[in-house]
Protein backbone atom coordinates (compact mmCIF):
# COMPACT_ATOMS: atom_id res chain seq x y z
CA UNK A 1 0.00 0.00 0.00
CA UNK A 2 1.19 3.48 -0.78
CA UNK A 3 2.26 5.45 2.24
CA UNK A 4 1.80 8.83 0.57
CA UNK A 5 -1.00 9.42 -1.95
CA UNK A 6 -1.32 12.50 -4.10
CA UNK A 7 -4.45 12.10 -6.18
CA UNK A 8 -3.97 15.08 -8.48
CA UNK A 9 -1.40 14.37 -11.21
CA UNK A 10 -1.90 17.87 -12.61
CA UNK A 11 -3.75 21.10 -11.88
CA UNK A 12 -4.40 24.31 -13.77
CA UNK A 13 -5.17 27.38 -11.65
CA UNK A 14 -5.71 31.02 -12.47
CA UNK A 15 -3.16 33.45 -11.12
CA UNK A 16 -4.09 34.99 -7.75
CA UNK A 17 -6.46 32.17 -6.86
CA UNK A 18 -5.84 29.96 -3.84
CA UNK A 19 -4.68 26.40 -4.52
CA UNK A 20 -5.13 23.25 -2.47
CA UNK A 21 -2.90 20.27 -3.22
CA UNK A 22 -4.11 17.03 -1.71
CA UNK A 23 -2.03 14.56 0.26
CA UNK A 24 -3.11 11.58 2.31
CA UNK A 25 -0.77 9.34 4.21
CA UNK A 26 -0.75 5.97 5.86
CA UNK A 27 1.16 5.11 9.00
CA UNK A 28 0.61 3.27 12.24
CA UNK A 29 3.40 5.12 14.00
CA UNK A 30 2.09 7.81 16.36
CA UNK A 31 5.16 9.93 15.73
CA UNK A 32 5.80 11.17 12.22
CA UNK A 33 6.59 14.26 10.21
CA UNK A 34 4.99 15.52 7.03
CA UNK A 35 6.77 17.68 4.47
CA UNK A 36 6.00 19.51 1.27
CA UNK A 37 8.63 20.18 -1.38
CA UNK A 38 8.47 22.20 -4.57
CA UNK A 39 10.43 21.19 -7.67
CA UNK A 40 10.56 23.81 -10.43
CA UNK A 41 11.66 22.90 -13.94
CA UNK A 42 15.29 23.48 -12.91
CA UNK A 43 15.05 20.23 -10.93
CA UNK A 44 16.09 21.31 -7.45
CA UNK A 45 13.86 20.24 -4.57
CA UNK A 46 12.88 23.19 -2.39
CA UNK A 47 11.57 22.61 1.12
CA UNK A 48 8.30 24.47 1.77
CA UNK A 49 6.71 23.44 5.03
CA UNK A 50 6.79 20.88 7.84
CA UNK A 51 4.07 19.47 10.14
CA UNK A 52 4.76 17.20 13.08
CA UNK A 53 2.22 14.64 14.17
CA UNK A 54 2.03 16.12 17.65
CA UNK A 55 1.80 19.72 16.53
CA UNK A 56 -1.43 21.28 17.76
CA UNK A 57 -1.61 23.99 15.15
CA UNK A 58 -1.45 23.85 11.39
CA UNK A 59 1.93 24.90 10.04
CA UNK A 60 2.23 28.14 8.06
CA UNK A 61 5.12 29.64 6.10
CA UNK A 62 4.29 32.83 4.26
CA UNK A 63 1.80 32.01 1.51
CA UNK A 64 1.98 28.29 2.33
CA UNK A 65 -0.13 26.60 4.95
CA UNK A 66 -0.69 22.96 5.74
CA UNK A 67 -4.23 21.81 6.42
CA UNK A 68 -3.49 18.95 8.81
CA UNK A 69 -6.43 16.65 9.59
CA UNK A 70 -4.95 13.91 11.69
CA UNK A 71 -8.04 11.72 11.98
CA UNK A 72 -8.38 11.69 8.22
CA UNK A 73 -4.63 11.26 7.71
CA UNK A 74 -4.65 14.23 5.44
CA UNK A 75 -2.01 16.94 5.00
CA UNK A 76 -3.08 19.23 2.19
CA UNK A 77 -0.92 22.14 1.08
CA UNK A 78 -2.69 25.45 0.59
CA UNK A 79 -1.06 28.20 -1.46
CA UNK A 80 -2.76 31.54 -1.09
CA UNK A 81 -2.79 34.12 -3.90
CA UNK A 82 -0.98 31.95 -6.43
CA UNK A 83 1.73 33.44 -8.64
CA UNK A 84 3.14 32.41 -12.00
CA UNK A 85 6.34 31.39 -10.22
CA UNK A 86 4.39 28.78 -8.28
CA UNK A 87 4.20 26.62 -11.39
CA UNK A 88 6.15 23.48 -10.49
CA UNK A 89 5.90 19.89 -9.29
CA UNK A 90 4.86 19.59 -5.66
CA UNK A 91 5.69 16.58 -3.53
CA UNK A 92 4.27 15.50 -0.22
CA UNK A 93 6.60 13.39 1.93
CA UNK A 94 6.62 11.65 5.28
CA UNK A 95 9.14 10.41 7.78
CA UNK A 96 8.01 7.92 10.40
CA UNK A 97 9.59 7.11 13.71
CA UNK A 98 10.06 8.48 17.15
CA UNK A 99 11.69 11.82 17.71
CA UNK A 100 15.23 11.60 18.85
CA UNK A 101 16.99 9.57 16.27
CA UNK A 102 17.01 7.49 13.17
CA UNK A 103 18.41 8.29 9.78
CA UNK A 104 15.66 7.01 7.58
CA UNK A 105 14.91 8.89 4.43
CA UNK A 106 11.63 10.41 3.39
CA UNK A 107 8.83 8.57 1.64
CA UNK A 108 7.51 10.69 -1.21
CA UNK A 109 4.23 10.81 -3.07
CA UNK A 110 4.18 10.81 -6.86
CA UNK A 111 3.69 14.53 -7.06
CA UNK A 112 1.26 17.07 -8.47
CA UNK A 113 2.18 19.21 -11.46
CA UNK A 114 0.76 22.67 -10.80
CA UNK A 115 0.45 25.17 -13.62
CA UNK A 116 -0.54 28.74 -12.86
CA UNK A 117 -2.20 30.49 -15.76
CA UNK A 118 -2.16 34.30 -16.22
CA UNK B 1 22.44 28.82 3.44
CA UNK B 2 22.96 25.10 3.15
CA UNK B 3 24.58 24.10 -0.07
CA UNK B 4 24.47 20.64 -1.57
CA UNK B 5 26.34 20.22 -4.83
CA UNK B 6 26.45 17.36 -7.27
CA UNK B 7 29.35 16.77 -9.60
CA UNK B 8 27.37 16.79 -12.84
CA UNK B 9 23.99 18.08 -14.02
CA UNK B 10 23.94 15.80 -17.06
CA UNK B 11 25.79 12.55 -17.67
CA UNK B 12 25.71 10.08 -20.55
CA UNK B 13 27.26 6.65 -20.08
CA UNK B 14 27.29 3.34 -21.90
CA UNK B 15 25.88 0.07 -20.67
CA UNK B 16 28.40 -1.76 -18.52
CA UNK B 17 30.40 1.30 -17.53
CA UNK B 18 31.18 2.05 -13.90
CA UNK B 19 29.59 5.35 -12.94
CA UNK B 20 30.36 7.62 -10.00
CA UNK B 21 27.95 10.32 -8.85
CA UNK B 22 29.42 12.68 -6.31
CA UNK B 23 27.62 14.78 -3.72
CA UNK B 24 29.13 17.34 -1.35
CA UNK B 25 27.44 19.32 1.41
CA UNK B 26 28.92 22.22 3.30
CA UNK B 27 26.89 22.28 6.52
CA UNK B 28 28.50 19.50 8.52
CA UNK B 29 25.34 17.40 8.24
CA UNK B 30 25.45 13.91 9.71
CA UNK B 31 22.95 12.30 7.38
CA UNK B 32 23.14 12.07 3.61
CA UNK B 33 20.83 10.42 1.10
CA UNK B 34 20.62 9.32 -2.50
CA UNK B 35 17.26 9.22 -4.29
CA UNK B 36 16.27 8.50 -7.84
CA UNK B 37 13.33 10.24 -9.45
CA UNK B 38 11.30 8.80 -12.30
CA UNK B 39 8.16 10.24 -13.91
CA UNK B 40 5.04 9.01 -12.21
CA UNK B 41 6.99 7.35 -9.40
CA UNK B 42 8.15 10.30 -7.32
CA UNK B 43 11.42 10.01 -5.43
CA UNK B 44 12.64 6.68 -4.14
CA UNK B 45 15.40 6.20 -1.62
CA UNK B 46 18.42 4.23 -2.81
CA UNK B 47 20.87 4.49 0.10
CA UNK B 48 21.55 6.71 3.06
CA UNK B 49 24.39 7.29 5.44
CA UNK B 50 24.24 8.55 8.99
CA UNK B 51 27.97 8.82 9.57
CA UNK B 52 31.32 8.44 7.89
CA UNK B 53 31.80 4.89 6.60
CA UNK B 54 28.25 4.01 7.62
CA UNK B 55 25.57 3.17 5.09
CA UNK B 56 22.09 1.74 5.03
CA UNK B 57 20.00 0.40 2.19
CA UNK B 58 16.93 2.31 1.18
CA UNK B 59 13.97 1.04 -0.81
CA UNK B 60 15.74 0.30 -4.11
CA UNK B 61 19.46 -0.46 -3.49
CA UNK B 62 19.85 -3.15 -6.16
CA UNK B 63 22.48 -2.27 -8.72
CA UNK B 64 23.95 0.53 -6.59
CA UNK B 65 26.58 0.98 -3.93
CA UNK B 66 27.73 4.00 -1.95
CA UNK B 67 30.81 5.36 -0.29
CA UNK B 68 31.24 7.88 2.50
CA UNK B 69 34.87 8.38 3.37
CA UNK B 70 34.45 11.99 4.52
CA UNK B 71 31.56 13.59 6.31
CA UNK B 72 30.85 16.11 3.59
CA UNK B 73 30.96 13.72 0.64
CA UNK B 74 28.61 10.89 -0.32
CA UNK B 75 29.17 8.99 -3.54
CA UNK B 76 26.74 6.80 -5.45
CA UNK B 77 28.31 4.07 -7.57
CA UNK B 78 26.77 2.14 -10.40
CA UNK B 79 29.11 -0.83 -10.74
CA UNK B 80 27.85 -1.77 -14.20
CA UNK B 81 25.40 0.73 -15.58
CA UNK B 82 22.26 -0.55 -17.27
CA UNK B 83 19.63 1.23 -19.34
CA UNK B 84 17.04 0.89 -16.58
CA UNK B 85 19.23 3.11 -14.42
CA UNK B 86 18.57 6.04 -16.71
CA UNK B 87 17.02 8.52 -14.30
CA UNK B 88 17.37 11.73 -12.33
CA UNK B 89 19.51 11.23 -9.22
CA UNK B 90 19.10 13.55 -6.27
CA UNK B 91 21.38 13.84 -3.28
CA UNK B 92 20.19 15.29 0.02
CA UNK B 93 21.63 16.00 3.44
CA UNK B 94 20.14 16.60 6.86
CA UNK B 95 21.34 17.54 10.28
CA UNK B 96 18.22 16.64 12.23
CA UNK B 97 18.32 14.22 15.09
CA UNK B 98 14.59 14.70 15.64
CA UNK B 99 11.62 14.79 13.33
CA UNK B 100 11.18 18.51 13.79
CA UNK B 101 14.62 19.19 12.38
CA UNK B 102 14.37 16.64 9.63
CA UNK B 103 14.40 19.08 6.75
CA UNK B 104 16.40 17.56 3.96
CA UNK B 105 18.32 19.88 1.65
CA UNK B 106 18.66 18.69 -1.89
CA UNK B 107 21.27 19.14 -4.56
CA UNK B 108 20.36 20.19 -8.10
CA UNK B 109 20.23 16.61 -9.39
CA UNK B 110 22.14 14.62 -11.99
CA UNK B 111 20.26 13.47 -15.05
CA UNK B 112 21.93 10.21 -16.05
CA UNK B 113 21.34 8.58 -19.42
CA UNK B 114 22.66 5.06 -20.00
CA UNK B 115 22.85 4.08 -23.65
PDB file of C-alpha atoms in Angstrom, chain A:
ATOM      1  CA  UNK A   1       0.000   0.000   0.000  1.00  0.00           C
ATOM      2  CA  UNK A   2       1.188   3.484  -0.776  1.00  0.00           C
ATOM      3  CA  UNK A   3       2.256   5.451   2.241  1.00  0.00           C
ATOM      4  CA  UNK A   4       1.798   8.835   0.566  1.00  0.00           C
ATOM      5  CA  UNK A   5      -0.997   9.416  -1.948  1.00  0.00           C
ATOM      6  CA  UNK A   6      -1.321  12.496  -4.101  1.00  0.00           C
ATOM      7  CA  UNK A   7      -4.447  12.096  -6.184  1.00  0.00           C
ATOM      8  CA  UNK A   8      -3.969  15.083  -8.484  1.00  0.00           C
ATOM      9  CA  UNK A   9      -1.400  14.373 -11.212  1.00  0.00           C
ATOM     10  CA  UNK A  10      -1.900  17.873 -12.614  1.00  0.00           C
ATOM     11  CA  UNK A  11      -3.748  21.095 -11.884  1.00  0.00           C
ATOM     12  CA  UNK A  12      -4.399  24.307 -13.771  1.00  0.00           C
ATOM     13  CA  UNK A  13      -5.166  27.375 -11.649  1.00  0.00           C
ATOM     14  CA  UNK A  14      -5.711  31.017 -12.471  1.00  0.00           C
ATOM     15  CA  UNK A  15      -3.156  33.446 -11.123  1.00  0.00           C
ATOM     16  CA  UNK A  16      -4.088  34.987  -7.748  1.00  0.00           C
ATOM     17  CA  UNK A  17      -6.459  32.172  -6.860  1.00  0.00           C
ATOM     18  CA  UNK A  18      -5.841  29.962  -3.843  1.00  0.00           C
ATOM     19  CA  UNK A  19      -4.683  26.404  -4.521  1.00  0.00           C
ATOM     20  CA  UNK A  20      -5.134  23.248  -2.468  1.00  0.00           C
ATOM     21  CA  UNK A  21      -2.904  20.273  -3.221  1.00  0.00           C
ATOM     22  CA  UNK A  22      -4.113  17.027  -1.710  1.00  0.00           C
ATOM     23  CA  UNK A  23      -2.034  14.564   0.259  1.00  0.00           C
ATOM     24  CA  UNK A  24      -3.113  11.580   2.311  1.00  0.00           C
ATOM     25  CA  UNK A  25      -0.766   9.345   4.214  1.00  0.00           C
ATOM     26  CA  UNK A  26      -0.746   5.973   5.856  1.00  0.00           C
ATOM     27  CA  UNK A  27       1.164   5.114   9.005  1.00  0.00           C
ATOM     28  CA  UNK A  28       0.606   3.271  12.238  1.00  0.00           C
ATOM     29  CA  UNK A  29       3.405   5.122  14.001  1.00  0.00           C
ATOM     30  CA  UNK A  30       2.090   7.807  16.361  1.00  0.00           C
ATOM     31  CA  UNK A  31       5.164   9.929  15.728  1.00  0.00           C
ATOM     32  CA  UNK A  32       5.800  11.175  12.224  1.00  0.00           C
ATOM     33  CA  UNK A  33       6.589  14.260  10.210  1.00  0.00           C
ATOM     34  CA  UNK A  34       4.986  15.519   7.034  1.00  0.00           C
ATOM     35  CA  UNK A  35       6.775  17.684   4.471  1.00  0.00           C
ATOM     36  CA  UNK A  36       6.003  19.508   1.273  1.00  0.00           C
ATOM     37  CA  UNK A  37       8.633  20.176  -1.384  1.00  0.00           C
ATOM     38  CA  UNK A  38       8.472  22.200  -4.573  1.00  0.00           C
ATOM     39  CA  UNK A  39      10.426  21.188  -7.668  1.00  0.00           C
ATOM     40  CA  UNK A  40      10.562  23.806 -10.433  1.00  0.00           C
ATOM     41  CA  UNK A  41      11.663  22.895 -13.940  1.00  0.00           C
ATOM     42  CA  UNK A  42      15.289  23.477 -12.914  1.00  0.00           C
ATOM     43  CA  UNK A  43      15.054  20.229 -10.929  1.00  0.00           C
ATOM     44  CA  UNK A  44      16.086  21.307  -7.453  1.00  0.00           C
ATOM     45  CA  UNK A  45      13.860  20.239  -4.568  1.00  0.00           C
ATOM     46  CA  UNK A  46      12.877  23.189  -2.387  1.00  0.00           C
ATOM     47  CA  UNK A  47      11.567  22.609   1.122  1.00  0.00           C
ATOM     48  CA  UNK A  48       8.298  24.471   1.774  1.00  0.00           C
ATOM     49  CA  UNK A  49       6.714  23.439   5.033  1.00  0.00           C
ATOM     50  CA  UNK A  50       6.786  20.881   7.838  1.00  0.00           C
ATOM     51  CA  UNK A  51       4.068  19.470  10.139  1.00  0.00           C
ATOM     52  CA  UNK A  52       4.765  17.205  13.080  1.00  0.00           C
ATOM     53  CA  UNK A  53       2.218  14.639  14.169  1.00  0.00           C
ATOM     54  CA  UNK A  54       2.026  16.123  17.650  1.00  0.00           C
ATOM     55  CA  UNK A  55       1.800  19.725  16.531  1.00  0.00           C
ATOM     56  CA  UNK A  56      -1.427  21.280  17.757  1.00  0.00           C
ATOM     57  CA  UNK A  57      -1.609  23.988  15.147  1.00  0.00           C
ATOM     58  CA  UNK A  58      -1.450  23.849  11.393  1.00  0.00           C
ATOM     59  CA  UNK A  59       1.925  24.904  10.038  1.00  0.00           C
ATOM     60  CA  UNK A  60       2.228  28.137   8.059  1.00  0.00           C
ATOM     61  CA  UNK A  61       5.118  29.638   6.098  1.00  0.00           C
ATOM     62  CA  UNK A  62       4.294  32.828   4.260  1.00  0.00           C
ATOM     63  CA  UNK A  63       1.800  32.015   1.509  1.00  0.00           C
ATOM     64  CA  UNK A  64       1.982  28.295   2.331  1.00  0.00           C
ATOM     65  CA  UNK A  65      -0.129  26.596   4.952  1.00  0.00           C
ATOM     66  CA  UNK A  66      -0.689  22.964   5.737  1.00  0.00           C
ATOM     67  CA  UNK A  67      -4.229  21.814   6.425  1.00  0.00           C
ATOM     68  CA  UNK A  68      -3.492  18.953   8.808  1.00  0.00           C
ATOM     69  CA  UNK A  69      -6.427  16.652   9.591  1.00  0.00           C
ATOM     70  CA  UNK A  70      -4.947  13.906  11.690  1.00  0.00           C
ATOM     71  CA  UNK A  71      -8.043  11.717  11.981  1.00  0.00           C
ATOM     72  CA  UNK A  72      -8.381  11.689   8.216  1.00  0.00           C
ATOM     73  CA  UNK A  73      -4.630  11.257   7.715  1.00  0.00           C
ATOM     74  CA  UNK A  74      -4.653  14.230   5.438  1.00  0.00           C
ATOM     75  CA  UNK A  75      -2.007  16.940   4.997  1.00  0.00           C
ATOM     76  CA  UNK A  76      -3.085  19.226   2.194  1.00  0.00           C
ATOM     77  CA  UNK A  77      -0.919  22.137   1.081  1.00  0.00           C
ATOM     78  CA  UNK A  78      -2.686  25.452   0.590  1.00  0.00           C
ATOM     79  CA  UNK A  79      -1.060  28.195  -1.460  1.00  0.00           C
ATOM     80  CA  UNK A  80      -2.759  31.544  -1.095  1.00  0.00           C
ATOM     81  CA  UNK A  81      -2.785  34.119  -3.901  1.00  0.00           C
ATOM     82  CA  UNK A  82      -0.979  31.953  -6.432  1.00  0.00           C
ATOM     83  CA  UNK A  83       1.727  33.443  -8.636  1.00  0.00           C
ATOM     84  CA  UNK A  84       3.144  32.414 -11.996  1.00  0.00           C
ATOM     85  CA  UNK A  85       6.339  31.394 -10.215  1.00  0.00           C
ATOM     86  CA  UNK A  86       4.394  28.783  -8.275  1.00  0.00           C
ATOM     87  CA  UNK A  87       4.204  26.623 -11.391  1.00  0.00           C
ATOM     88  CA  UNK A  88       6.151  23.479 -10.489  1.00  0.00           C
ATOM     89  CA  UNK A  89       5.902  19.894  -9.287  1.00  0.00           C
ATOM     90  CA  UNK A  90       4.859  19.586  -5.658  1.00  0.00           C
ATOM     91  CA  UNK A  91       5.690  16.577  -3.531  1.00  0.00           C
ATOM     92  CA  UNK A  92       4.275  15.498  -0.217  1.00  0.00           C
ATOM     93  CA  UNK A  93       6.602  13.391   1.930  1.00  0.00           C
ATOM     94  CA  UNK A  94       6.620  11.655   5.284  1.00  0.00           C
ATOM     95  CA  UNK A  95       9.140  10.412   7.777  1.00  0.00           C
ATOM     96  CA  UNK A  96       8.011   7.916  10.403  1.00  0.00           C
ATOM     97  CA  UNK A  97       9.592   7.107  13.712  1.00  0.00           C
ATOM     98  CA  UNK A  98      10.059   8.480  17.147  1.00  0.00           C
ATOM     99  CA  UNK A  99      11.693  11.818  17.711  1.00  0.00           C
ATOM    100  CA  UNK A 100      15.235  11.598  18.846  1.00  0.00           C
ATOM    101  CA  UNK A 101      16.994   9.565  16.274  1.00  0.00           C
ATOM    102  CA  UNK A 102      17.008   7.490  13.166  1.00  0.00           C
ATOM    103  CA  UNK A 103      18.413   8.287   9.783  1.00  0.00           C
ATOM    104  CA  UNK A 104      15.658   7.014   7.584  1.00  0.00           C
ATOM    105  CA  UNK A 105      14.914   8.894   4.425  1.00  0.00           C
ATOM    106  CA  UNK A 106      11.635  10.415   3.393  1.00  0.00           C
ATOM    107  CA  UNK A 107       8.828   8.569   1.643  1.00  0.00           C
ATOM    108  CA  UNK A 108       7.510  10.694  -1.212  1.00  0.00           C
ATOM    109  CA  UNK A 109       4.233  10.810  -3.067  1.00  0.00           C
ATOM    110  CA  UNK A 110       4.184  10.809  -6.859  1.00  0.00           C
ATOM    111  CA  UNK A 111       3.695  14.532  -7.056  1.00  0.00           C
ATOM    112  CA  UNK A 112       1.258  17.070  -8.468  1.00  0.00           C
ATOM    113  CA  UNK A 113       2.181  19.207 -11.456  1.00  0.00           C
ATOM    114  CA  UNK A 114       0.763  22.675 -10.796  1.00  0.00           C
ATOM    115  CA  UNK A 115       0.446  25.167 -13.624  1.00  0.00           C
ATOM    116  CA  UNK A 116      -0.539  28.741 -12.857  1.00  0.00           C
ATOM    117  CA  UNK A 117      -2.197  30.492 -15.762  1.00  0.00           C
ATOM    118  CA  UNK A 118      -2.159  34.300 -16.225  1.00  0.00           C
TER     119      UNK A 118
END
